[in-house]
């Protein structure tokens, strides 16, 4: 395989991963409407993954969304920020999450600025958008997706390579360093739609990294 075909294969892989990550980010940013669930199911089915086939949008799933991300007293609550999850520790058999602010979030924000990505402009369920931190998982996934889309749409190879390089670096230093842990934290309470969404994104990033 020559360098040109190798480059185009890498762009296609990163773009395909970005479509998936974008759907996963949207699932974290929005209430679980039929469209949100369908988008996740569609990208999973394209990969032969059927884990979302039995998921039904409705009041119970919407309540679970609130319990997962907004009701801190809920047994299902997990603060999906890199600072909180990477700094988590076990205390008498329960997980204690760290502060939502750390140097990880500061570095993520600098990466966004360098790439012209404004995490504050992300759309979604208003309380979810207002609660976003630079190192929120939804932001980090949306950033990777934006880089992948930019690589696929770039006018020249140099711009595409720069986006792919930043995608790989950010995935390695940020998302890839904690998303599997986040998936385990979610699954520890219940292997529900949100645990599956985060695990799906984690497995996809691991598979992409393994091909390099």
Coordinates of N, CA and C in Angstrom, one line a residue:
X1 N 0.9 -1.2 0.0 CA 0.0 0.0 0.0 C 0.9 1.2 0.0
X2 N 0.6 2.2 -0.9 CA 1.5 3.4 -1.0 C 1.0 4.4 0.1
X3 N 1.9 5.5 0.2 CA 1.6 6.5 1.2 C 0.3 7.2 1.0
X4 N -0.1 7.4 -0.3 CA -1.3 8.2 -0.6 C -2.5 7.3 -0.1
X5 N -2.6 6.1 -0.5 CA -3.7 5.2 -0.1 C -3.7 5.0 1.5
X6 N -2.5 4.9 2.1 CA -2.5 4.8 3.5 C -3.1 6.1 4.2
X7 N -2.7 7.2 3.7 CA -3.2 8.5 4.2 C -4.8 8.6 4.1
X8 N -5.3 8.2 2.9 CA -6.7 8.3 2.7 C -7.5 7.2 3.6
X9 N -6.8 6.1 3.8 CA -7.4 5.1 4.7 C -7.5 5.6 6.1
X10 N -6.5 6.3 6.5 CA -6.5 6.9 7.9 C -7.5 8.0 8.0
X11 N -7.7 8.8 7.0 CA -8.7 9.9 7.0 C -10.1 9.2 7.1
X12 N -10.3 8.1 6.4 CA -11.6 7.5 6.4 C -11.9 6.8 7.8
X13 N -10.9 6.2 8.4 CA -11.0 5.6 9.7 C -11.4 6.7 10.8
X14 N -10.6 7.8 10.7 CA -10.8 8.9 11.7 C -12.2 9.5 11.5
X15 N -12.6 9.7 10.2 CA -13.9 10.3 10.0 C -15.0 9.3 10.4
X16 N -14.9 8.0 10.2 CA -15.9 7.1 10.6 C -16.0 7.1 12.1
X17 N -14.9 7.1 12.8 CA -14.9 7.2 14.3 C -15.6 8.5 14.7
X18 N -15.4 9.5 14.0 CA -15.9 10.8 14.4 C -17.4 10.8 14.3
X19 N -18.0 10.1 13.3 CA -19.4 10.0 13.2 C -20.0 9.4 14.4
X20 N -19.3 8.3 14.9 CA -19.8 7.6 16.1 C -19.6 8.4 17.3
X21 N -18.5 9.1 17.5 CA -18.2 9.9 18.7 C -19.2 11.1 18.7
X22 N -19.6 11.6 17.6 CA -20.5 12.7 17.5 C -21.9 12.3 18.1
X23 N -22.3 11.1 17.7 CA -23.6 10.5 18.1 C -23.6 10.3 19.6
X24 N -22.4 9.8 20.1 CA -22.3 9.5 21.6 C -22.3 10.8 22.4
X25 N -21.6 11.8 21.8 CA -21.6 13.1 22.5 C -23.0 13.7 22.6
X26 N -23.7 13.6 21.5 CA -25.1 14.1 21.4 C -26.0 13.4 22.5
X27 N -25.7 12.1 22.7 CA -26.5 11.3 23.7 C -26.3 11.8 25.1
X28 N -25.1 12.3 25.3 CA -24.8 12.9 26.7 C -25.3 14.3 26.8
X29 N -25.4 15.0 25.7 CA -25.8 16.4 25.8 C -27.3 16.6 25.7
X30 N -28.1 15.6 25.3 CA -29.5 15.8 25.1 C -30.3 14.7 25.8
X31 N -31.5 15.1 26.1 CA -32.5 14.1 26.6 C -32.6 13.0 25.6
X32 N -32.9 11.8 26.0 CA -33.0 10.6 25.1 C -34.2 10.6 24.2
X33 N -34.3 11.5 23.3 CA -35.4 11.5 22.4 C -35.3 10.3 21.4
X34 N -36.3 10.0 20.6 CA -36.3 8.9 19.7 C -35.1 9.2 18.7
X35 N -34.9 10.4 18.3 CA -33.8 10.7 17.3 C -32.4 10.4 17.9
X36 N -32.2 10.8 19.2 CA -31.0 10.6 19.8 C -30.6 9.2 19.9
X37 N -31.6 8.4 20.4 CA -31.4 6.9 20.5 C -31.2 6.3 19.2
X38 N -32.0 6.7 18.2 CA -31.9 6.2 16.8 C -30.5 6.4 16.2
X39 N -29.9 7.6 16.5 CA -28.6 8.0 15.9 C -27.5 7.1 16.5
X40 N -27.6 6.8 17.8 CA -26.6 5.9 18.4 C -26.8 4.5 17.9
X41 N -28.0 4.0 17.8 CA -28.3 2.7 17.3 C -27.8 2.5 15.9
X42 N -28.0 3.5 15.1 CA -27.7 3.4 13.6 C -26.2 3.3 13.4
X43 N -25.4 4.1 14.2 CA -23.9 3.9 14.0 C -23.4 2.6 14.6
X44 N -24.1 2.1 15.6 CA -23.7 0.8 16.2 C -24.0 -0.3 15.2
X45 N -25.2 -0.2 14.6 CA -25.6 -1.3 13.7 C -24.7 -1.3 12.5
X46 N -24.2 -0.1 12.1 CA -23.2 -0.1 10.9 C -22.0 -0.9 11.2
X47 N -21.7 -1.0 12.5 CA -20.5 -1.8 12.9 C -20.8 -3.2 13.3
X48 N -22.1 -3.6 13.1 CA -22.5 -4.9 13.5 C -22.8 -5.0 15.0
X49 N -22.9 -3.9 15.7 CA -23.1 -3.9 17.2 C -24.6 -3.8 17.5
X50 N -25.1 -4.7 18.2 CA -26.6 -4.7 18.5 C -26.9 -4.3 19.9
X51 N -26.0 -3.8 20.7 CA -26.2 -3.6 22.1 C -27.3 -2.6 22.4
X52 N -27.7 -1.7 21.4 CA -28.7 -0.7 21.6 C -30.1 -1.1 21.1
X53 N -30.2 -2.3 20.5 CA -31.4 -2.7 19.9 C -32.7 -2.7 20.8
X54 N -32.5 -3.0 22.0 CA -33.7 -3.0 22.9 C -33.9 -1.7 23.6
X55 N -33.2 -0.7 23.3 CA -33.4 0.6 24.1 C -34.6 1.3 23.5
X56 N -35.5 1.8 24.4 CA -36.7 2.5 24.1 C -36.7 3.8 24.7
X57 N -36.8 4.9 23.9 CA -37.0 6.2 24.5 C -38.3 6.3 25.2
X58 N -38.4 7.2 26.2 CA -39.6 7.3 27.0 C -39.3 7.9 28.4
X59 N -40.3 8.0 29.2 CA -40.1 8.6 30.5 C -39.1 7.9 31.4
X60 N -39.1 6.5 31.5 CA -38.0 5.9 32.3 C -36.6 6.2 31.9
X61 N -36.3 6.2 30.6 CA -35.0 6.5 30.1 C -34.7 8.0 30.3
X62 N -35.6 8.9 30.2 CA -35.4 10.3 30.4 C -35.1 10.5 31.9
X63 N -35.8 9.8 32.8 CA -35.5 9.9 34.2 C -34.1 9.4 34.5
X64 N -33.7 8.3 33.9 CA -32.4 7.8 34.1 C -31.3 8.8 33.6
X65 N -31.6 9.6 32.5 CA -30.7 10.6 32.1 C -30.5 11.7 33.2
X66 N -31.6 12.1 33.8 CA -31.5 13.0 34.9 C -30.7 12.5 36.1
X67 N -31.0 11.2 36.4 CA -30.4 10.6 37.6 C -28.9 10.4 37.3
X68 N -28.5 10.1 36.1 CA -27.1 9.9 35.7 C -26.3 11.1 35.8
X69 N -26.8 12.3 35.4 CA -26.0 13.4 35.2 C -26.4 14.7 36.0
X70 N -27.5 14.7 36.7 CA -28.0 15.9 37.3 C -28.3 15.7 38.8
X71 N -28.8 14.5 39.2 CA -29.2 14.3 40.6 C -28.0 13.7 41.3
X72 N -27.2 14.5 42.0 CA -26.0 14.0 42.6 C -26.2 13.0 43.7
X73 N -27.4 13.1 44.3 CA -27.8 12.1 45.4 C -28.2 10.8 44.8
X74 N -28.4 10.7 43.5 CA -28.9 9.4 42.9 C -27.8 8.4 43.0
X75 N -28.1 7.1 43.2 CA -27.1 6.0 43.1 C -26.5 5.8 41.7
X76 N -27.2 6.4 40.7 CA -26.7 6.2 39.4 C -25.8 7.4 38.9
X77 N -25.7 8.4 39.7 CA -25.0 9.6 39.3 C -23.5 9.4 39.1
X78 N -23.0 9.9 38.0 CA -21.5 9.8 37.7 C -21.2 11.2 37.1
X79 N -20.3 12.0 37.7 CA -19.9 13.2 37.1 C -18.9 13.0 35.9
X80 N -19.3 13.0 34.7 CA -18.5 12.7 33.6 C -17.6 13.8 33.2
X81 N -16.6 14.1 34.0 CA -15.5 15.0 33.7 C -14.2 14.3 33.9
X82 N -13.2 14.6 33.1 CA -11.9 14.0 33.2 C -11.3 14.2 34.6
X83 N -11.4 15.4 35.1 CA -10.8 15.7 36.4 C -11.5 14.9 37.5
X84 N -12.8 14.7 37.5 CA -13.5 14.0 38.5 C -13.2 12.5 38.5
X85 N -13.2 11.9 37.3 CA -13.1 10.5 37.2 C -11.6 10.0 37.3
X86 N -10.7 10.8 36.7 CA -9.3 10.4 36.8 C -8.8 10.5 38.3
X87 N -9.4 11.4 39.0 CA -9.0 11.7 40.4 C -9.8 10.9 41.4
X88 N -10.7 10.0 40.9 CA -11.6 9.3 41.8 C -10.8 8.3 42.7
X89 N -11.4 7.9 43.8 CA -10.7 6.9 44.7 C -11.8 6.2 45.4
X90 N -11.5 5.0 45.9 CA -12.4 4.2 46.7 C -12.3 4.5 48.2
X91 N -13.5 4.6 48.8 CA -13.5 4.9 50.2 C -14.6 4.0 50.8
X92 N -14.2 3.0 51.6 CA -15.1 2.1 52.2 C -16.1 1.5 51.2
X93 N -15.5 1.1 50.1 CA -16.4 0.4 49.1 C -17.2 1.3 48.1
X94 N -17.1 2.6 48.3 CA -17.8 3.5 47.4 C -16.8 4.4 46.7
X95 N -17.2 4.8 45.5 CA -16.3 5.7 44.7 C -16.6 7.1 45.1
X96 N -15.5 7.8 45.4 CA -15.5 9.2 45.7 C -14.9 9.9 44.5
X97 N -15.6 10.9 43.9 CA -15.1 11.6 42.7 C -14.4 12.8 43.1
X98 N -13.4 13.2 42.4 CA -12.6 14.4 42.7 C -13.3 15.6 42.2
X99 N -12.6 16.8 42.4 CA -13.1 18.1 42.0 C -13.3 18.1 40.5
X100 N -14.2 18.9 40.0 CA -14.4 19.1 38.5 C -13.3 20.0 37.9
X101 N -12.4 20.5 38.7 CA -11.4 21.4 38.1 C -10.0 20.9 38.4
X102 N -9.2 20.8 37.4 CA -7.8 20.4 37.5 C -7.0 20.8 36.3
X103 N -5.7 20.5 36.3 CA -4.9 20.9 35.2 C -5.3 20.2 33.9
X104 N -6.0 19.1 34.0 CA -6.5 18.3 32.8 C -7.5 19.2 32.1
X105 N -8.4 19.8 32.8 CA -9.4 20.7 32.2 C -8.7 21.9 31.6
X106 N -7.8 22.4 32.2 CA -7.1 23.6 31.7 C -6.4 23.3 30.4
X107 N -5.7 22.1 30.3 CA -5.0 21.7 29.1 C -6.0 21.4 28.0
X108 N -7.1 20.8 28.3 CA -8.2 20.5 27.3 C -8.6 21.8 26.7
X109 N -8.8 22.8 27.5 CA -9.3 24.1 27.1 C -8.3 24.8 26.1
X110 N -7.0 24.6 26.4 CA -5.9 25.2 25.6 C -5.9 24.5 24.2
X111 N -6.2 23.2 24.2 CA -6.3 22.4 23.0 C -7.4 22.9 22.1
X112 N -8.6 23.2 22.8 CA -9.7 23.7 22.0 C -9.4 25.1 21.4
X113 N -8.8 25.9 22.2 CA -8.5 27.3 21.7 C -7.5 27.2 20.5
X114 N -6.5 26.3 20.6 CA -5.6 26.2 19.5 C -6.2 25.7 18.2
X115 N -7.3 24.9 18.3 CA -8.0 24.4 17.2 C -9.2 25.2 16.8
X116 N -9.5 26.3 17.5 CA -10.7 27.1 17.2 C -12.0 26.4 17.5
X117 N -12.0 25.6 18.6 CA -13.2 24.9 19.0 C -13.8 25.5 20.2
X118 N -15.0 25.9 20.2 CA -15.7 26.6 21.3 C -16.7 25.6 21.9
X119 N -16.3 25.0 23.0 CA -17.1 24.0 23.7 C -18.4 24.6 24.2
X120 N -18.4 26.0 24.5 CA -19.5 26.6 25.0 C -20.6 26.8 24.0
X121 N -20.3 26.6 22.7 CA -21.2 26.7 21.6 C -22.0 25.4 21.3
X122 N -21.6 24.4 22.0 CA -22.3 23.1 21.8 C -23.8 23.2 22.1
X123 N -24.6 22.6 21.3 CA -26.1 22.6 21.6 C -26.5 21.4 22.3
X124 N -27.7 21.5 22.9 CA -28.3 20.4 23.6 C -29.2 20.8 24.7
X125 N -29.5 19.9 25.6 CA -30.4 20.2 26.7 C -29.8 21.2 27.6
X126 N -30.6 22.3 27.8 CA -30.0 23.5 28.4 C -29.2 23.2 29.7
X127 N -29.8 22.5 30.7 CA -29.0 22.2 31.9 C -27.7 21.5 31.7
X128 N -27.7 20.6 30.7 CA -26.5 19.9 30.3 C -25.4 20.8 29.8
X129 N -25.9 21.7 28.9 CA -24.9 22.6 28.2 C -24.4 23.6 29.3
X130 N -25.2 24.1 30.2 CA -24.8 25.0 31.2 C -23.8 24.4 32.2
X131 N -23.9 23.1 32.3 CA -23.0 22.4 33.3 C -21.7 21.9 32.7
X132 N -21.5 22.2 31.4 CA -20.3 21.7 30.8 C -19.0 22.3 31.3
X133 N -18.0 21.5 31.5 CA -16.6 22.0 31.7 C -15.8 21.6 30.5
X134 N -14.6 22.2 30.4 CA -13.8 21.8 29.2 C -13.5 20.4 29.1
X135 N -13.3 19.7 30.3 CA -13.0 18.3 30.3 C -14.2 17.4 30.5
X136 N -15.4 17.9 30.3 CA -16.6 17.0 30.3 C -16.4 16.0 29.2
X137 N -16.9 14.8 29.4 CA -16.7 13.8 28.3 C -17.4 14.2 27.0
X138 N -18.6 14.8 27.2 CA -19.3 15.3 26.0 C -18.5 16.3 25.2
X139 N -17.8 17.2 25.8 CA -16.9 18.2 25.1 C -15.8 17.5 24.5
X140 N -15.1 16.6 25.2 CA -14.0 15.9 24.6 C -14.3 15.0 23.4
X141 N -15.5 14.4 23.5 CA -15.9 13.6 22.3 C -16.3 14.5 21.2
X142 N -17.0 15.6 21.5 CA -17.4 16.5 20.4 C -16.1 17.1 19.7
X143 N -15.1 17.4 20.5 CA -13.9 17.9 20.0 C -13.2 16.9 19.0
X144 N -13.1 15.7 19.4 CA -12.5 14.7 18.6 C -13.3 14.5 17.3
X145 N -14.6 14.6 17.4 CA -15.5 14.5 16.2 C -15.2 15.6 15.3
X146 N -15.1 16.8 15.8 CA -14.9 18.0 15.0 C -13.5 17.9 14.3
X147 N -12.5 17.4 15.0 CA -11.2 17.2 14.3 C -11.3 16.2 13.2
X148 N -12.0 15.1 13.4 CA -12.2 14.1 12.4 C -12.9 14.6 11.2
X149 N -14.0 15.4 11.4 CA -14.8 16.0 10.3 C -13.9 17.0 9.5
X150 N -13.1 17.7 10.3 CA -12.2 18.7 9.6 C -11.2 18.0 8.7
X151 N -10.6 16.9 9.2 CA -9.7 16.2 8.4 C -10.3 15.7 7.1
X152 N -11.5 15.2 7.2 CA -12.2 14.6 6.0 C -12.5 15.7 5.0
X153 N -12.7 17.0 5.5 CA -13.2 18.1 4.6 C -12.0 19.0 4.2
X154 N -10.8 18.7 4.7 CA -9.7 19.6 4.5 C -9.4 19.7 3.0
X155 N -8.9 20.9 2.6 CA -8.6 21.1 1.1 C -7.3 20.5 0.8
X156 N -6.4 20.4 1.7 CA -5.1 19.8 1.4 C -4.6 18.8 2.5
X157 N -3.6 18.0 2.1 CA -3.2 16.9 2.9 C -2.6 17.5 4.2
X158 N -1.9 18.6 4.2 CA -1.2 19.1 5.4 C -2.2 19.5 6.4
X159 N -3.3 20.1 6.1 CA -4.4 20.5 7.0 C -5.0 19.2 7.6
X160 N -5.3 18.2 6.7 CA -5.9 17.0 7.2 C -4.9 16.3 8.2
X161 N -3.6 16.3 7.8 CA -2.7 15.6 8.7 C -2.6 16.3 10.1
X162 N -2.7 17.6 10.1 CA -2.6 18.4 11.3 C -3.8 18.0 12.2
X163 N -5.0 17.9 11.6 CA -6.2 17.5 12.4 C -6.1 16.1 12.9
X164 N -5.6 15.2 12.1 CA -5.4 13.8 12.5 C -4.4 13.7 13.7
X165 N -3.3 14.5 13.5 CA -2.3 14.4 14.6 C -2.9 14.9 15.9
X166 N -3.6 16.0 15.9 CA -4.2 16.5 17.1 C -5.3 15.6 17.6
X167 N -6.0 14.9 16.7 CA -7.0 13.9 17.1 C -6.3 12.8 17.9
X168 N -5.2 12.3 17.4 CA -4.5 11.2 18.0 C -3.9 11.6 19.4
X169 N -3.3 12.8 19.4 CA -2.7 13.3 20.7 C -3.8 13.5 21.7
X170 N -4.9 14.2 21.4 CA -5.9 14.4 22.3 C -6.6 13.1 22.8
X171 N -6.8 12.2 21.9 CA -7.4 10.9 22.3 C -6.4 10.2 23.2
X172 N -5.2 10.3 23.0 CA -4.2 9.6 23.9 C -4.1 10.2 25.2
X173 N -3.9 11.6 25.3 CA -3.6 12.3 26.5 C -4.9 12.6 27.3
X174 N -6.0 12.6 26.7 CA -7.2 13.0 27.4 C -8.3 11.8 27.4
X175 N -9.1 11.8 26.3 CA -10.2 10.9 26.3 C -9.8 9.4 26.6
X176 N -8.8 9.0 25.9 CA -8.3 7.6 26.0 C -7.8 7.2 27.4
X177 N -7.4 8.2 28.1 CA -6.8 8.0 29.4 C -7.8 7.8 30.5
X178 N -9.1 8.0 30.2 CA -10.1 7.9 31.3 C -11.5 7.4 30.9
X179 N -11.7 7.3 29.6 CA -13.1 6.9 29.2 C -13.5 5.5 29.6
X180 N -12.5 4.6 29.6 CA -12.8 3.2 30.0 C -13.1 3.2 31.5
X181 N -12.4 4.0 32.2 CA -12.7 4.1 33.7 C -14.1 4.7 33.9
X182 N -14.5 5.7 33.1 CA -15.8 6.3 33.2 C -16.9 5.2 32.8
X183 N -16.7 4.4 31.8 CA -17.6 3.4 31.5 C -17.8 2.4 32.6
X184 N -16.7 2.0 33.3 CA -16.8 1.1 34.4 C -17.6 1.7 35.6
X185 N -17.4 3.0 35.8 CA -18.1 3.7 36.9 C -19.6 3.7 36.6
X186 N -20.0 3.9 35.4 CA -21.4 3.9 35.0 C -22.0 2.5 35.1
X187 N -21.2 1.5 34.6 CA -21.7 0.1 34.6 C -21.8 -0.4 36.0
X188 N -21.0 0.1 36.9 CA -21.1 -0.4 38.3 C -22.4 -0.2 39.0
X189 N -23.1 0.9 38.5 CA -24.4 1.2 39.1 C -25.5 0.5 38.3
X190 N -25.3 0.5 36.9 CA -26.3 -0.2 36.1 C -25.7 -0.2 34.6
X191 N -25.8 -1.3 34.0 CA -25.3 -1.4 32.6 C -26.4 -0.9 31.7
X192 N -26.8 0.4 31.8 CA -27.9 0.9 31.1 C -27.4 1.6 29.8
X193 N -28.3 2.3 29.1 CA -28.0 3.0 27.9 C -26.8 3.9 28.0
X194 N -26.6 4.6 29.1 CA -25.5 5.5 29.2 C -24.2 4.8 29.4
X195 N -24.2 3.8 30.2 CA -23.0 2.9 30.4 C -22.6 2.3 29.0
X196 N -23.6 1.9 28.2 CA -23.3 1.3 26.9 C -22.8 2.4 25.9
X197 N -23.3 3.6 26.0 CA -22.8 4.7 25.1 C -21.4 4.9 25.3
X198 N -21.0 5.1 26.6 CA -19.6 5.4 27.0 C -18.7 4.3 26.7
X199 N -19.2 3.0 26.9 CA -18.3 1.9 26.6 C -18.2 1.7 25.1
X200 N -19.2 2.0 24.3 CA -19.1 2.0 22.9 C -18.1 2.9 22.4
X201 N -18.1 4.2 22.9 CA -17.1 5.1 22.4 C -15.7 4.7 22.9
X202 N -15.6 4.2 24.1 CA -14.3 3.7 24.6 C -13.7 2.6 23.7
X203 N -14.5 1.6 23.4 CA -14.1 0.5 22.6 C -13.7 0.9 21.2
X204 N -14.4 1.9 20.6 CA -14.1 2.4 19.3 C -12.7 3.1 19.3
X205 N -12.5 4.0 20.3 CA -11.2 4.7 20.3 C -10.0 3.7 20.6
X206 N -10.3 2.7 21.4 CA -9.2 1.6 21.6 C -8.9 0.9 20.3
X207 N -10.0 0.6 19.5 CA -9.8 -0.1 18.3 C -9.0 0.7 17.3
X208 N -9.3 2.0 17.2 CA -8.7 2.9 16.3 C -7.2 3.1 16.7
X209 N -6.9 3.2 18.0 CA -5.5 3.3 18.4 C -4.7 2.1 18.1
X210 N -5.4 0.9 18.2 CA -4.7 -0.3 18.0 C -4.2 -0.5 16.6
X211 N -4.9 0.2 15.6 CA -4.5 0.0 14.2 C -3.4 0.9 13.8
X212 N -2.9 1.8 14.7 CA -1.8 2.7 14.3 C -0.5 2.0 14.5

